[in-house]
């Protein structure tokens, strides 16, 4: 293993400039052409794939549908193809003599383009084979989920963590270990397929067979080096972020509280951080390519040589000095990104507050007490979950049944309002709220009128097909369409809302997104906090949608999302968020800039 690592590092050292040049050119090509082409290809599949899955149940249904299968196959193949193309180019560079860096990089681009059809064929074969091996393990995990957890409300499953959930975790762990073992064995068997394809000009099937033959007796060495490399890839970004976080704290302590000094200093600091990030990314991809070639030479007993003549490329005569352009491009790229980041840090935030089920930390959720408390705590919107009783009364209720609050297994849709209107809806939270009763939507409207907006999360089930119509008609009759948002975790409900009342704003609530989103079918995208990213915010705003994030209860996370540029934060603690926004509003420009920098580093 030591010899393999030494050989890999030697290739990295002697071909570093050619590898860097290729990495930059390929990254630029990916941004300018490959990524837009993939986006266009996936978007063109919309009539076939349908809308994205945004919940656990929806994901299973989507992935097992014909359209979902097509989307998964196309996405996986295109993603793997991009990785394969980059690895092919770096393989050619690693197998070339360590001089004429620019020419070598251009030759690698040309050689990769010449073998593009073979690389596509190789990608399809590998993706389909890996999926066939993984399918039984994925099916076992899905069946275990359906068998063990289907009788539980998803919310109660997260809150109560019943024994069945732990049994599912055991089953899923065993399945995933089996998947990793079997697919990992196939990956190691085919790990040399790209060098066989690129350096021997073999056809895809021949290259796979040759890789299988060459890796016999070398899988142990490959596994050890790959495990070490994977550990380094995981730890390096974490260590770099921690180091820069400490440097930022020291820098902000030393520098005076003046924008004229802070802005240039932060600009250079961010440029350095981005430069290190580019270096870490480049090192990871280049090291992997160099390692594969080193393993190939070890397995074949050959020494580095030029690729086949059919892959050669004649560079321009003045190519030599152009190798220096690569280093300059890295610096320019880092400075450009740093300027963009600093410019985004300079914006003043405009974030609204939505109280999740009212102030659910201080009062029982979805009650009038929780709504009143949320208004006092500074909420702009009150989020309430709405279901309908058997006799057609829209009430504030979250769970699929009444076991958590009333101790009954029936659904709200199975009982009349008169049978539950006097039940105790507050003692489960605290005995101080023993007199609290289940609230109706009409009561909630009258409570918030003129004081806050209403964020109505519809919870339809198979027994309540008229829920959407009942809620919309109630809002219309009470003249409360303006200032109300109707939210749902399914497309059908939102489409019906827009048909019944175009004046209502609609919000799509997504735990995650698997498949293509149709941004023109909603006004607001609500993402779970662990799915919200700056890219998601930018995309939502580009499509003229708002982005709301839920459910955020930690102060540090609130501050991070404010700086991310989200439009609304949904929280159980509106008082904490309101206090945070007031504090930030009182900060000087320099203090706010320092706060934004700390959040950017997280």
PDB file of C-alpha atoms in Angstrom, residues 6 46 61 79 100 115 245 258 260 290 293 344 347 375 459 526:
ATOM      1  CA  UNK A   6       4.092   6.911  -3.141  1.00  0.00           C
ATOM      2  CA  UNK A  46     -41.410  16.383 -17.350  1.00  0.00           C
ATOM      3  CA  UNK A  61     -44.634   6.056  -4.881  1.00  0.00           C
ATOM      4  CA  UNK A  79     -24.239  12.235 -13.163  1.00  0.00           C
ATOM      5  CA  UNK A 100       4.347  20.258 -21.777  1.00  0.00           C
ATOM      6  CA  UNK A 115     -13.837   8.330 -26.662  1.00  0.00           C
ATOM      7  CA  UNK A 245     -13.500  29.937  11.706  1.00  0.00           C
ATOM      8  CA  UNK A 258     -14.964  50.334  10.465  1.00  0.00           C
ATOM      9  CA  UNK A 260     -13.752  50.686   5.119  1.00  0.00           C
ATOM     10  CA  UNK A 290      -3.612   9.388 -10.114  1.00  0.00           C
ATOM     11  CA  UNK A 293      -3.474   4.940 -12.906  1.00  0.00           C
ATOM     12  CA  UNK A 344     -24.353  39.280  -0.836  1.00  0.00           C
ATOM     13  CA  UNK A 347     -27.675  43.207   1.904  1.00  0.00           C
ATOM     14  CA  UNK A 375     -49.087  37.312  18.181  1.00  0.00           C
ATOM     15  CA  UNK A 459     -54.091  17.932   6.077  1.00  0.00           C
ATOM     16  CA  UNK A 526     -41.399  25.607   1.985  1.00  0.00           C
TER      17      UNK A 526
END
